[in-house]
PDB file of C-alpha atoms in Angstrom:
ATOM      1  CA  UNK A   1    -133.470 125.499 254.540  1.00  0.00           C
ATOM      2  CA  UNK A   2    -131.682 128.761 253.955  1.00  0.00           C
ATOM      3  CA  UNK A   3    -132.893 130.679 250.908  1.00  0.00           C
ATOM      4  CA  UNK A   4    -131.502 133.729 249.146  1.00  0.00           C
ATOM      5  CA  UNK A   5    -134.038 135.567 247.016  1.00  0.00           C
ATOM      6  CA  UNK A   6    -132.494 137.464 244.086  1.00  0.00           C
ATOM      7  CA  UNK A   7    -134.321 140.018 241.930  1.00  0.00           C
ATOM      8  CA  UNK A   8    -134.774 140.754 239.144  1.00  0.00           C
ATOM      9  CA  UNK A   9    -134.161 137.509 237.319  1.00  0.00           C
ATOM     10  CA  UNK A  10    -133.775 139.287 233.997  1.00  0.00           C
ATOM     11  CA  UNK A  11    -133.240 142.907 233.094  1.00  0.00           C
ATOM     12  CA  UNK A  12    -132.584 144.731 229.854  1.00  0.00           C
ATOM     13  CA  UNK A  13    -131.310 148.279 230.113  1.00  0.00           C
ATOM     14  CA  UNK A  14    -129.990 150.971 227.817  1.00  0.00           C
ATOM     15  CA  UNK A  15    -126.312 151.782 227.707  1.00  0.00           C
ATOM     16  CA  UNK A  16    -125.455 154.490 230.211  1.00  0.00           C
ATOM     17  CA  UNK A  17    -128.208 153.711 232.692  1.00  0.00           C
ATOM     18  CA  UNK A  18    -127.896 152.051 236.103  1.00  0.00           C
ATOM     19  CA  UNK A  19    -129.352 148.766 237.283  1.00  0.00           C
ATOM     20  CA  UNK A  20    -129.855 147.561 240.849  1.00  0.00           C
ATOM     21  CA  UNK A  21    -129.853 143.892 241.792  1.00  0.00           C
ATOM     22  CA  UNK A  22    -131.166 142.814 245.184  1.00  0.00           C
ATOM     23  CA  UNK A  23    -130.415 139.738 247.232  1.00  0.00           C
ATOM     24  CA  UNK A  24    -132.406 139.011 250.366  1.00  0.00           C
ATOM     25  CA  UNK A  25    -131.710 136.251 252.845  1.00  0.00           C
ATOM     26  CA  UNK A  26    -134.920 134.588 253.980  1.00  0.00           C
ATOM     27  CA  UNK A  27    -135.155 132.980 257.412  1.00  0.00           C
ATOM     28  CA  UNK A  28    -131.520 133.656 258.232  1.00  0.00           C
ATOM     29  CA  UNK A  29    -129.190 136.587 258.702  1.00  0.00           C
ATOM     30  CA  UNK A  30    -126.495 137.122 256.116  1.00  0.00           C
ATOM     31  CA  UNK A  31    -123.699 139.202 257.566  1.00  0.00           C
ATOM     32  CA  UNK A  32    -121.674 138.430 254.439  1.00  0.00           C
ATOM     33  CA  UNK A  33    -122.749 138.298 250.798  1.00  0.00           C
ATOM     34  CA  UNK A  34    -120.553 137.265 247.905  1.00  0.00           C
ATOM     35  CA  UNK A  35    -121.233 138.695 244.433  1.00  0.00           C
ATOM     36  CA  UNK A  36    -120.196 136.706 241.377  1.00  0.00           C
ATOM     37  CA  UNK A  37    -120.284 137.382 237.659  1.00  0.00           C
ATOM     38  CA  UNK A  38    -120.556 134.657 235.054  1.00  0.00           C
ATOM     39  CA  UNK A  39    -119.970 135.265 231.356  1.00  0.00           C
ATOM     40  CA  UNK A  40    -121.453 132.791 228.828  1.00  0.00           C
ATOM     41  CA  UNK A  41    -119.887 129.350 228.986  1.00  0.00           C
ATOM     42  CA  UNK A  42    -117.513 130.458 231.735  1.00  0.00           C
ATOM     43  CA  UNK A  43    -117.161 129.907 235.423  1.00  0.00           C
ATOM     44  CA  UNK A  44    -118.238 132.143 238.286  1.00  0.00           C
ATOM     45  CA  UNK A  45    -115.767 134.867 239.123  1.00  0.00           C
ATOM     46  CA  UNK A  46    -115.936 136.578 242.479  1.00  0.00           C
ATOM     47  CA  UNK A  47    -116.415 140.321 242.095  1.00  0.00           C
ATOM     48  CA  UNK A  48    -116.741 141.480 245.673  1.00  0.00           C
ATOM     49  CA  UNK A  49    -117.634 140.564 249.220  1.00  0.00           C
ATOM     50  CA  UNK A  50    -120.093 142.698 251.146  1.00  0.00           C
ATOM     51  CA  UNK A  51    -120.310 142.783 254.909  1.00  0.00           C
ATOM     52  CA  UNK A  52    -123.215 144.259 256.819  1.00  0.00           C
ATOM     53  CA  UNK A  53    -122.371 147.677 258.162  1.00  0.00           C
ATOM     54  CA  UNK A  54    -118.983 148.033 256.501  1.00  0.00           C
ATOM     55  CA  UNK A  55    -117.440 148.695 253.107  1.00  0.00           C
ATOM     56  CA  UNK A  56    -117.348 145.955 250.518  1.00  0.00           C
ATOM     57  CA  UNK A  57    -114.120 144.258 249.544  1.00  0.00           C
ATOM     58  CA  UNK A  58    -113.531 144.156 245.798  1.00  0.00           C
ATOM     59  CA  UNK A  59    -111.457 141.632 243.876  1.00  0.00           C
ATOM     60  CA  UNK A  60    -108.567 142.821 241.805  1.00  0.00           C
ATOM     61  CA  UNK A  61    -109.652 144.370 238.534  1.00  0.00           C
ATOM     62  CA  UNK A  62    -113.239 145.092 239.601  1.00  0.00           C
ATOM     63  CA  UNK A  63    -114.136 148.783 239.495  1.00  0.00           C
ATOM     64  CA  UNK A  64    -115.641 149.735 242.838  1.00  0.00           C
ATOM     65  CA  UNK A  65    -117.098 152.960 241.452  1.00  0.00           C
ATOM     66  CA  UNK A  66    -118.891 151.065 238.711  1.00  0.00           C
ATOM     67  CA  UNK A  67    -120.207 148.188 240.786  1.00  0.00           C
ATOM     68  CA  UNK A  68    -121.673 149.732 243.915  1.00  0.00           C
ATOM     69  CA  UNK A  69    -122.420 147.324 246.727  1.00  0.00           C
ATOM     70  CA  UNK A  70    -124.554 148.123 249.730  1.00  0.00           C
ATOM     71  CA  UNK A  71    -125.202 145.803 252.666  1.00  0.00           C
ATOM     72  CA  UNK A  72    -127.328 147.972 254.911  1.00  0.00           C
ATOM     73  CA  UNK A  73    -129.082 145.217 256.844  1.00  0.00           C
ATOM     74  CA  UNK A  74    -128.573 141.622 257.862  1.00  0.00           C
ATOM     75  CA  UNK A  75    -131.037 140.444 255.226  1.00  0.00           C
ATOM     76  CA  UNK A  76    -130.389 142.666 252.220  1.00  0.00           C
ATOM     77  CA  UNK A  77    -127.420 143.245 249.962  1.00  0.00           C
ATOM     78  CA  UNK A  78    -127.599 145.161 246.685  1.00  0.00           C
ATOM     79  CA  UNK A  79    -125.352 145.471 243.656  1.00  0.00           C
ATOM     80  CA  UNK A  80    -125.797 148.505 241.430  1.00  0.00           C
ATOM     81  CA  UNK A  81    -124.200 148.480 238.005  1.00  0.00           C
ATOM     82  CA  UNK A  82    -123.693 152.158 237.200  1.00  0.00           C
ATOM     83  CA  UNK A  83    -123.408 153.598 233.698  1.00  0.00           C
ATOM     84  CA  UNK A  84    -123.851 150.154 232.241  1.00  0.00           C
ATOM     85  CA  UNK A  85    -122.237 149.251 228.931  1.00  0.00           C
ATOM     86  CA  UNK A  86    -122.753 146.241 226.657  1.00  0.00           C
ATOM     87  CA  UNK A  87    -119.617 144.595 228.039  1.00  0.00           C
ATOM     88  CA  UNK A  88    -121.321 144.496 231.457  1.00  0.00           C
ATOM     89  CA  UNK A  89    -123.908 142.112 230.045  1.00  0.00           C
ATOM     90  CA  UNK A  90    -123.548 138.981 232.129  1.00  0.00           C
ATOM     91  CA  UNK A  91    -125.156 136.688 234.681  1.00  0.00           C
ATOM     92  CA  UNK A  92    -124.783 138.033 238.212  1.00  0.00           C
ATOM     93  CA  UNK A  93    -125.216 135.707 241.200  1.00  0.00           C
ATOM     94  CA  UNK A  94    -125.119 136.394 244.913  1.00  0.00           C
ATOM     95  CA  UNK A  95    -124.246 133.901 247.623  1.00  0.00           C
ATOM     96  CA  UNK A  96    -124.417 133.939 251.404  1.00  0.00           C
ATOM     97  CA  UNK A  97    -122.848 131.570 253.901  1.00  0.00           C
ATOM     98  CA  UNK A  98    -125.634 129.634 255.527  1.00  0.00           C
ATOM     99  CA  UNK A  99    -127.372 126.290 255.806  1.00  0.00           C
ATOM    100  CA  UNK A 100    -124.102 124.523 256.490  1.00  0.00           C
ATOM    101  CA  UNK A 101    -122.482 125.834 253.357  1.00  0.00           C
ATOM    102  CA  UNK A 102    -123.305 128.540 250.874  1.00  0.00           C
ATOM    103  CA  UNK A 103    -126.723 129.516 249.585  1.00  0.00           C
ATOM    104  CA  UNK A 104    -126.981 131.022 246.123  1.00  0.00           C
ATOM    105  CA  UNK A 105    -129.517 133.348 244.616  1.00  0.00           C
ATOM    106  CA  UNK A 106    -131.159 132.319 241.355  1.00  0.00           C
ATOM    107  CA  UNK A 107    -129.138 134.844 239.375  1.00  0.00           C
ATOM    108  CA  UNK A 108    -129.826 137.959 237.323  1.00  0.00           C
ATOM    109  CA  UNK A 109    -129.352 137.994 233.560  1.00  0.00           C
ATOM    110  CA  UNK A 110    -128.317 141.559 232.662  1.00  0.00           C
ATOM    111  CA  UNK A 111    -128.415 142.619 229.031  1.00  0.00           C
ATOM    112  CA  UNK A 112    -127.200 146.103 228.150  1.00  0.00           C
ATOM    113  CA  UNK A 113    -128.291 147.367 224.733  1.00  0.00           C
TER     114      UNK A 113
ATOM    115  CA  UNK B   1    -104.597 131.319 247.743  1.00  0.00           C
ATOM    116  CA  UNK B   2    -106.701 128.368 246.781  1.00  0.00           C
ATOM    117  CA  UNK B   3    -107.403 127.296 243.219  1.00  0.00           C
ATOM    118  CA  UNK B   4    -109.489 124.647 241.495  1.00  0.00           C
ATOM    119  CA  UNK B   5    -108.908 122.816 238.235  1.00  0.00           C
ATOM    120  CA  UNK B   6    -111.569 120.843 236.450  1.00  0.00           C
ATOM    121  CA  UNK B   7    -109.686 118.774 233.956  1.00  0.00           C
ATOM    122  CA  UNK B   8    -112.493 118.230 231.447  1.00  0.00           C
ATOM    123  CA  UNK B   9    -114.442 121.093 229.929  1.00  0.00           C
ATOM    124  CA  UNK B  10    -116.921 118.724 228.264  1.00  0.00           C
ATOM    125  CA  UNK B  11    -117.911 115.148 229.007  1.00  0.00           C
ATOM    126  CA  UNK B  12    -120.326 113.319 226.684  1.00  0.00           C
ATOM    127  CA  UNK B  13    -121.819 110.114 228.080  1.00  0.00           C
ATOM    128  CA  UNK B  14    -124.515 107.710 226.993  1.00  0.00           C
ATOM    129  CA  UNK B  15    -127.591 107.340 229.145  1.00  0.00           C
ATOM    130  CA  UNK B  16    -127.288 104.764 231.953  1.00  0.00           C
ATOM    131  CA  UNK B  17    -123.487 104.758 231.685  1.00  0.00           C
ATOM    132  CA  UNK B  18    -121.274 105.711 234.645  1.00  0.00           C
ATOM    133  CA  UNK B  19    -119.538 109.075 234.745  1.00  0.00           C
ATOM    134  CA  UNK B  20    -116.681 110.713 236.611  1.00  0.00           C
ATOM    135  CA  UNK B  21    -116.028 114.449 236.584  1.00  0.00           C
ATOM    136  CA  UNK B  22    -112.555 115.316 237.755  1.00  0.00           C
ATOM    137  CA  UNK B  23    -111.568 118.086 240.142  1.00  0.00           C
ATOM    138  CA  UNK B  24    -108.195 118.940 241.634  1.00  0.00           C
ATOM    139  CA  UNK B  25    -107.506 121.738 244.059  1.00  0.00           C
ATOM    140  CA  UNK B  26    -104.561 123.630 245.423  1.00  0.00           C
ATOM    141  CA  UNK B  27    -104.350 125.154 248.875  1.00  0.00           C
ATOM    142  CA  UNK B  28    -101.829 125.662 251.643  1.00  0.00           C
ATOM    143  CA  UNK B  29    -104.380 125.060 254.381  1.00  0.00           C
ATOM    144  CA  UNK B  30    -107.287 122.766 255.109  1.00  0.00           C
ATOM    145  CA  UNK B  31    -110.149 123.172 252.691  1.00  0.00           C
ATOM    146  CA  UNK B  32    -113.817 122.531 252.332  1.00  0.00           C
ATOM    147  CA  UNK B  33    -114.947 121.168 248.972  1.00  0.00           C
ATOM    148  CA  UNK B  34    -118.202 121.457 247.084  1.00  0.00           C
ATOM    149  CA  UNK B  35    -119.852 120.314 243.873  1.00  0.00           C
ATOM    150  CA  UNK B  36    -122.621 122.397 242.349  1.00  0.00           C
ATOM    151  CA  UNK B  37    -124.870 121.842 239.334  1.00  0.00           C
ATOM    152  CA  UNK B  38    -126.174 124.638 237.133  1.00  0.00           C
ATOM    153  CA  UNK B  39    -129.007 124.306 234.638  1.00  0.00           C
ATOM    154  CA  UNK B  40    -129.312 126.911 231.844  1.00  0.00           C
ATOM    155  CA  UNK B  41    -130.083 130.434 233.076  1.00  0.00           C
ATOM    156  CA  UNK B  42    -130.420 129.286 236.652  1.00  0.00           C
ATOM    157  CA  UNK B  43    -128.472 129.626 239.859  1.00  0.00           C
ATOM    158  CA  UNK B  44    -126.404 126.924 241.462  1.00  0.00           C
ATOM    159  CA  UNK B  45    -127.715 123.890 243.286  1.00  0.00           C
ATOM    160  CA  UNK B  46    -125.549 122.099 245.820  1.00  0.00           C
ATOM    161  CA  UNK B  47    -124.911 118.454 244.958  1.00  0.00           C
ATOM    162  CA  UNK B  48    -122.673 117.585 247.879  1.00  0.00           C
ATOM    163  CA  UNK B  49    -119.952 118.917 250.141  1.00  0.00           C
ATOM    164  CA  UNK B  50    -116.970 117.704 252.118  1.00  0.00           C
ATOM    165  CA  UNK B  51    -116.318 119.474 255.388  1.00  0.00           C
ATOM    166  CA  UNK B  52    -114.731 116.740 257.495  1.00  0.00           C
ATOM    167  CA  UNK B  53    -115.089 113.088 258.453  1.00  0.00           C
ATOM    168  CA  UNK B  54    -115.658 110.333 255.913  1.00  0.00           C
ATOM    169  CA  UNK B  55    -113.857 110.992 252.662  1.00  0.00           C
ATOM    170  CA  UNK B  56    -116.683 109.451 250.637  1.00  0.00           C
ATOM    171  CA  UNK B  57    -119.511 111.929 250.411  1.00  0.00           C
ATOM    172  CA  UNK B  58    -122.954 111.103 249.071  1.00  0.00           C
ATOM    173  CA  UNK B  59    -125.121 113.823 247.588  1.00  0.00           C
ATOM    174  CA  UNK B  60    -128.396 114.344 245.845  1.00  0.00           C
ATOM    175  CA  UNK B  61    -129.531 112.742 242.589  1.00  0.00           C
ATOM    176  CA  UNK B  62    -127.317 109.687 243.106  1.00  0.00           C
ATOM    177  CA  UNK B  63    -124.023 111.575 242.948  1.00  0.00           C
ATOM    178  CA  UNK B  64    -121.066 110.912 245.221  1.00  0.00           C
ATOM    179  CA  UNK B  65    -117.529 112.242 245.527  1.00  0.00           C
ATOM    180  CA  UNK B  66    -114.364 111.126 247.242  1.00  0.00           C
ATOM    181  CA  UNK B  67    -111.940 113.474 248.939  1.00  0.00           C
ATOM    182  CA  UNK B  68    -108.346 112.385 248.388  1.00  0.00           C
ATOM    183  CA  UNK B  69    -105.991 114.571 250.351  1.00  0.00           C
ATOM    184  CA  UNK B  70    -102.772 113.028 249.037  1.00  0.00           C
ATOM    185  CA  UNK B  71    -103.854 113.605 245.448  1.00  0.00           C
ATOM    186  CA  UNK B  72    -105.649 116.863 246.258  1.00  0.00           C
ATOM    187  CA  UNK B  73    -108.665 115.646 244.343  1.00  0.00           C
ATOM    188  CA  UNK B  74    -112.421 115.617 244.788  1.00  0.00           C
ATOM    189  CA  UNK B  75    -113.821 113.731 241.799  1.00  0.00           C
ATOM    190  CA  UNK B  76    -117.565 113.479 241.276  1.00  0.00           C
ATOM    191  CA  UNK B  77    -119.128 110.175 240.231  1.00  0.00           C
ATOM    192  CA  UNK B  78    -122.470 108.686 239.336  1.00  0.00           C
ATOM    193  CA  UNK B  79    -122.937 105.006 238.481  1.00  0.00           C
ATOM    194  CA  UNK B  80    -125.758 105.505 235.979  1.00  0.00           C
ATOM    195  CA  UNK B  81    -126.677 108.833 234.416  1.00  0.00           C
ATOM    196  CA  UNK B  82    -129.999 110.090 233.086  1.00  0.00           C
ATOM    197  CA  UNK B  83    -130.863 112.564 230.367  1.00  0.00           C
ATOM    198  CA  UNK B  84    -131.898 114.987 233.119  1.00  0.00           C
ATOM    199  CA  UNK B  85    -128.292 115.086 234.395  1.00  0.00           C
ATOM    200  CA  UNK B  86    -127.298 117.172 231.371  1.00  0.00           C
ATOM    201  CA  UNK B  87    -126.001 120.403 232.928  1.00  0.00           C
ATOM    202  CA  UNK B  88    -122.895 122.338 233.907  1.00  0.00           C
ATOM    203  CA  UNK B  89    -121.051 121.080 236.967  1.00  0.00           C
ATOM    204  CA  UNK B  90    -118.766 123.209 239.113  1.00  0.00           C
ATOM    205  CA  UNK B  91    -116.264 122.139 241.716  1.00  0.00           C
ATOM    206  CA  UNK B  92    -115.501 124.763 244.356  1.00  0.00           C
ATOM    207  CA  UNK B  93    -113.221 125.151 247.347  1.00  0.00           C
ATOM    208  CA  UNK B  94    -113.140 127.395 250.375  1.00  0.00           C
ATOM    209  CA  UNK B  95    -110.381 127.733 252.907  1.00  0.00           C
ATOM    210  CA  UNK B  96    -112.592 127.147 255.904  1.00  0.00           C
ATOM    211  CA  UNK B  97    -116.322 127.351 256.360  1.00  0.00           C
ATOM    212  CA  UNK B  98    -118.486 130.343 257.041  1.00  0.00           C
ATOM    213  CA  UNK B  99    -117.503 133.696 255.661  1.00  0.00           C
ATOM    214  CA  UNK B 100    -114.687 132.451 253.460  1.00  0.00           C
ATOM    215  CA  UNK B 101    -115.071 133.005 249.729  1.00  0.00           C
ATOM    216  CA  UNK B 102    -115.720 130.127 247.349  1.00  0.00           C
ATOM    217  CA  UNK B 103    -113.361 129.696 244.426  1.00  0.00           C
ATOM    218  CA  UNK B 104    -114.792 127.840 241.460  1.00  0.00           C
ATOM    219  CA  UNK B 105    -113.300 125.596 238.835  1.00  0.00           C
ATOM    220  CA  UNK B 106    -113.860 126.264 235.171  1.00  0.00           C
ATOM    221  CA  UNK B 107    -116.854 123.983 234.982  1.00  0.00           C
ATOM    222  CA  UNK B 108    -117.575 120.722 233.146  1.00  0.00           C
ATOM    223  CA  UNK B 109    -120.395 120.463 230.675  1.00  0.00           C
ATOM    224  CA  UNK B 110    -121.970 117.016 231.066  1.00  0.00           C
ATOM    225  CA  UNK B 111    -124.028 115.934 228.078  1.00  0.00           C
ATOM    226  CA  UNK B 112    -126.068 112.767 228.252  1.00  0.00           C
ATOM    227  CA  UNK B 113    -126.857 111.160 224.929  1.00  0.00           C
ATOM    228  CA  UNK B 114    -129.718 108.690 224.475  1.00  0.00           C
TER     229      UNK B 114
END
């Protein structure tokens, strides 16, 4: 079935640095990728929607200059957290329509120290 | 815009007992409904989905859900739970399939006690 490979699974970075998270669709083309953020013991909140070859659409309250999304090919979408701060520590999950529904990556646990 | 409400944040159940996790949605158009399970520090695994057709949907791990349009509900049920069912469960809705975003409920923590 459709698989989305997400890397890294865990990352610890220093405050002020940038972190890139990659999501690759395997065996299918993902023209759209949804990026979610999940704080501890909370639900998934949609941050943005990326579309191959065009600008991402951000949800209200999400800083587009802080969370840079690139969807340069039909199999790769990336989220870069720029100038990370401790409050950005969270679980980030990508999802692509496919396989008759939605396929999720395994998530990235970001810890900013 | 669509929204999802999971009425119970936590549900404790004894092993081998039945369980029902409640989900209600709100939308002005036709929707597609999903239940996902999440184990600690992992992504989401699809349990089942309703796209069209029979309102009773059977999923993996012995779970099933019934779509009730008049009550705008999509409750998840299992007749006999196991310790391994302990996890977080999310109900989600999209207004149409494909490239439409998924909106999630708040989640229900299911804890199975021996």
